[in-house]
Amino acid sequence: ISGQLSPGETLSVRGIAKTFDVSTMPARDAIRRLAAAGAIEFNDTRRIKVARIDRTHLEQIRFARLQLEPEISRHAVRRLSKMPKRKKQLLETLDQYDQLLDQAINAGDIDGYARHNSAFHFEIYRAAESTVLMRLVEDLWLQLGPTMRTVLGRLGTSNLVEDRHKEAMAALRDNDEDALAEAIHMDIREGLDSLRETVV
């Protein structure tokens, strides 16, 4: 999701098992899950590779994210409006991630940016407790993460468009689901539009 693997990178069950210090069984399960999500692919020799994304695939992911993520955000607002303590905790966490994002941008830290950006979004989405929507959103991020990280590495943090995270937090504070959905929509649209010219 945060792009620690590069598009086209070769994976193996044994390599994954060794990296995470587990047996081959959970490594195989992870491969199956990633394949089902479209995040990895098998070539003619049955080698496992991180999926590459072309312009057509990016457009489809963009469309799906713009439909799903504002909607799951609405669900989060509805739940959290009845849970003030949980909402307060979430806002504190989001503020921490937003500060870490700003630090990563200023330091030119692409890996930090990718990690904290995905963490920010998923904190909101998990608050919705919508397992079906969450699974779909995760699959989209799994497909896009490696390409997003690679493109950001080429562009650098100085070329990042300003995110809508502060607007999202303000909307959440106000229990304004329309404003949160709009902030998430614009954040995704502006972020992915900046990638369009670099993905062929």
Short mmCIF file of C-alpha atoms in Angstrom, two decimals, residues 15-195:
data_model
loop_
_atom_site.label_atom_id
_atom_site.label_comp_id
_atom_site.label_asym_id
_atom_site.label_seq_id
_atom_site.Cartn_x
_atom_site.Cartn_y
_atom_site.Cartn_z
CA GLY A 15 11.71 -14.80 0.10
CA ILE A 16 8.55 -13.46 1.71
CA ALA A 17 8.67 -16.15 4.42
CA LYS A 18 12.30 -15.25 5.19
CA THR A 19 11.67 -11.49 5.22
CA PHE A 20 8.82 -11.78 7.71
CA ASP A 21 10.27 -14.76 9.62
CA VAL A 22 7.25 -16.99 9.02
CA SER A 23 6.68 -20.39 7.46
CA THR A 24 5.78 -20.75 3.78
CA MET A 25 2.08 -21.28 4.59
CA PRO A 26 1.28 -17.66 5.60
CA ALA A 27 3.56 -16.46 2.80
CA ARG A 28 1.49 -18.45 0.27
CA ASP A 29 -1.71 -17.05 1.80
CA ALA A 30 -0.32 -13.52 1.38
CA ILE A 31 0.54 -14.22 -2.27
CA ARG A 32 -3.00 -15.48 -2.89
CA ARG A 33 -4.49 -12.39 -1.24
CA LEU A 34 -2.28 -10.02 -3.25
CA ALA A 35 -3.08 -11.88 -6.48
CA ALA A 36 -6.82 -11.67 -5.76
CA ALA A 37 -6.43 -7.92 -5.16
CA GLY A 38 -4.61 -7.48 -8.49
CA ALA A 39 -1.45 -6.26 -6.73
CA ILE A 40 0.77 -9.04 -8.11
CA GLU A 41 0.75 -11.08 -11.28
CA PHE A 42 2.23 -14.34 -12.53
CA ASN A 43 4.21 -14.42 -15.76
CA ASP A 44 4.52 -17.32 -18.22
CA THR A 45 7.11 -19.08 -16.07
CA ARG A 46 4.90 -18.73 -12.97
CA ARG A 47 7.24 -16.14 -11.49
CA ILE A 48 5.51 -13.72 -9.14
CA LYS A 49 5.89 -10.04 -9.92
CA VAL A 50 4.52 -6.82 -8.50
CA ALA A 51 1.90 -5.61 -10.99
CA ARG A 52 2.63 -2.70 -13.31
CA ILE A 53 -0.05 -0.10 -14.01
CA ASP A 54 -0.63 1.53 -17.38
CA ARG A 55 -2.68 4.64 -18.12
CA THR A 56 -5.92 2.67 -18.68
CA HIS A 57 -5.54 0.82 -15.39
CA LEU A 58 -4.77 4.10 -13.58
CA GLU A 59 -7.94 5.69 -14.98
CA GLN A 60 -10.03 2.78 -13.70
CA ILE A 61 -8.43 2.95 -10.24
CA ARG A 62 -8.96 6.72 -10.20
CA PHE A 63 -12.66 6.31 -11.04
CA ALA A 64 -13.18 3.61 -8.39
CA ARG A 65 -11.35 5.52 -5.65
CA LEU A 66 -13.35 8.67 -6.38
CA GLN A 67 -16.56 6.68 -5.88
CA LEU A 68 -15.61 4.58 -2.87
CA GLU A 69 -13.43 6.71 -0.63
CA PRO A 70 -15.72 9.73 -0.28
CA GLU A 71 -18.54 7.29 0.50
CA ILE A 72 -16.65 5.36 3.18
CA SER A 73 -15.69 8.74 4.65
CA ARG A 74 -19.39 9.62 4.94
CA HIS A 75 -19.94 6.39 6.87
CA ALA A 76 -17.10 7.35 9.22
CA VAL A 77 -18.68 10.73 10.00
CA ARG A 78 -22.06 9.12 10.77
CA ARG A 79 -20.50 6.63 13.19
CA LEU A 80 -18.15 9.08 14.85
CA SER A 81 -20.85 11.73 15.37
CA LYS A 82 -22.30 9.35 17.99
CA MET A 83 -18.89 8.61 19.54
CA PRO A 84 -17.31 11.92 20.63
CA LYS A 85 -14.48 10.29 22.58
CA ARG A 86 -13.50 8.07 19.66
CA LYS A 87 -13.74 11.05 17.29
CA LYS A 88 -11.46 13.11 19.51
CA GLN A 89 -8.87 10.29 19.57
CA LEU A 90 -9.07 9.94 15.80
CA LEU A 91 -8.58 13.66 15.23
CA GLU A 92 -5.49 13.62 17.46
CA THR A 93 -4.08 10.71 15.47
CA LEU A 94 -4.87 12.37 12.15
CA ASP A 95 -3.18 15.57 13.29
CA GLN A 96 -0.04 13.60 14.19
CA TYR A 97 0.03 11.94 10.78
CA ASP A 98 -0.52 15.28 9.07
CA GLN A 99 2.43 16.78 10.94
CA LEU A 100 4.60 13.80 10.00
CA LEU A 101 3.50 14.26 6.37
CA ASP A 102 4.57 17.90 6.42
CA GLN A 103 7.93 16.91 7.92
CA ALA A 104 8.42 14.21 5.26
CA ILE A 105 7.65 16.70 2.49
CA ASN A 106 10.09 19.27 3.90
CA ALA A 107 12.79 16.59 4.29
CA GLY A 108 12.25 15.14 0.80
CA ASP A 109 11.37 11.81 2.45
CA ILE A 110 9.25 9.97 -0.14
CA ASP A 111 8.99 6.76 1.89
CA GLY A 112 7.80 8.67 4.94
CA TYR A 113 5.34 10.62 2.84
CA ALA A 114 3.86 7.44 1.32
CA ARG A 115 3.57 5.72 4.73
CA HIS A 116 1.99 8.65 6.56
CA ASN A 117 -0.37 9.54 3.70
CA SER A 118 -1.82 6.03 3.53
CA ALA A 119 -2.02 5.88 7.35
CA PHE A 120 -3.96 9.18 7.41
CA HIS A 121 -6.55 7.94 4.92
CA PHE A 122 -6.95 4.49 6.43
CA GLU A 123 -7.50 5.87 9.94
CA ILE A 124 -10.61 7.63 8.58
CA TYR A 125 -11.78 4.66 6.53
CA ARG A 126 -11.41 2.15 9.37
CA ALA A 127 -13.59 4.36 11.56
CA ALA A 128 -16.50 3.62 9.20
CA GLU A 129 -16.37 -0.07 10.16
CA SER A 130 -17.60 -0.97 6.70
CA THR A 131 -15.86 -4.25 5.92
CA VAL A 132 -17.04 -4.51 2.30
CA LEU A 133 -16.04 -0.97 1.32
CA MET A 134 -12.80 -1.25 3.27
CA ARG A 135 -11.75 -4.38 1.41
CA LEU A 136 -12.41 -2.73 -1.95
CA VAL A 137 -10.47 0.40 -0.96
CA GLU A 138 -7.54 -1.69 0.29
CA ASP A 139 -7.41 -3.59 -2.99
CA LEU A 140 -7.25 -0.34 -4.97
CA TRP A 141 -4.44 1.00 -2.78
CA LEU A 142 -2.58 -2.33 -3.08
CA GLN A 143 -2.70 -2.05 -6.86
CA LEU A 144 -1.65 1.60 -6.96
CA GLY A 145 0.89 1.80 -4.10
CA PRO A 146 4.02 0.59 -5.96
CA THR A 147 3.41 2.80 -9.01
CA MET A 148 2.52 5.80 -6.86
CA ARG A 149 5.73 5.42 -4.82
CA THR A 150 7.87 5.04 -7.96
CA VAL A 151 6.38 8.14 -9.58
CA LEU A 152 6.75 10.16 -6.37
CA GLY A 153 10.38 9.08 -6.26
CA ARG A 154 10.90 10.58 -9.72
CA LEU A 155 8.92 13.76 -9.03
CA GLY A 156 10.24 14.45 -5.52
CA THR A 157 8.31 15.93 -2.61
CA SER A 158 8.77 19.50 -3.84
CA ASN A 159 6.39 18.72 -6.72
CA LEU A 160 3.59 17.35 -4.55
CA VAL A 161 0.30 19.18 -4.79
CA GLU A 162 -1.06 20.45 -1.48
CA ASP A 163 -3.25 17.83 0.13
CA ARG A 164 -6.73 18.37 1.57
CA HIS A 165 -6.02 16.77 4.95
CA LYS A 166 -6.60 19.88 7.06
CA GLU A 167 -9.95 20.38 5.31
CA ALA A 168 -10.79 16.73 6.02
CA MET A 169 -10.00 17.14 9.73
CA ALA A 170 -12.07 20.32 9.96
CA ALA A 171 -15.04 18.57 8.34
CA LEU A 172 -14.71 15.64 10.73
CA ARG A 173 -14.65 18.02 13.71
CA ASP A 174 -17.88 19.62 12.43
CA ASN A 175 -19.59 16.26 11.68
CA ASP A 176 -19.96 17.51 8.11
CA GLU A 177 -20.06 14.41 5.93
CA ASP A 178 -20.47 16.39 2.69
CA ALA A 179 -17.40 18.49 3.42
CA LEU A 180 -15.34 15.43 4.37
CA ALA A 181 -16.43 13.58 1.24
CA GLU A 182 -15.48 16.62 -0.86
CA ALA A 183 -12.07 16.97 0.82
CA ILE A 184 -11.31 13.28 0.22
CA HIS A 185 -12.58 13.52 -3.37
CA MET A 186 -10.37 16.52 -4.13
CA ASP A 187 -7.36 15.00 -2.36
CA ILE A 188 -7.60 11.86 -4.52
CA ARG A 189 -8.38 13.72 -7.74
CA GLU A 190 -5.57 16.23 -7.42
CA GLY A 191 -3.07 13.59 -6.30
CA LEU A 192 -3.84 11.12 -9.08
CA ASP A 193 -4.13 13.80 -11.75
CA SER A 194 -0.54 14.77 -11.02
CA LEU A 195 0.47 11.16 -11.84
#
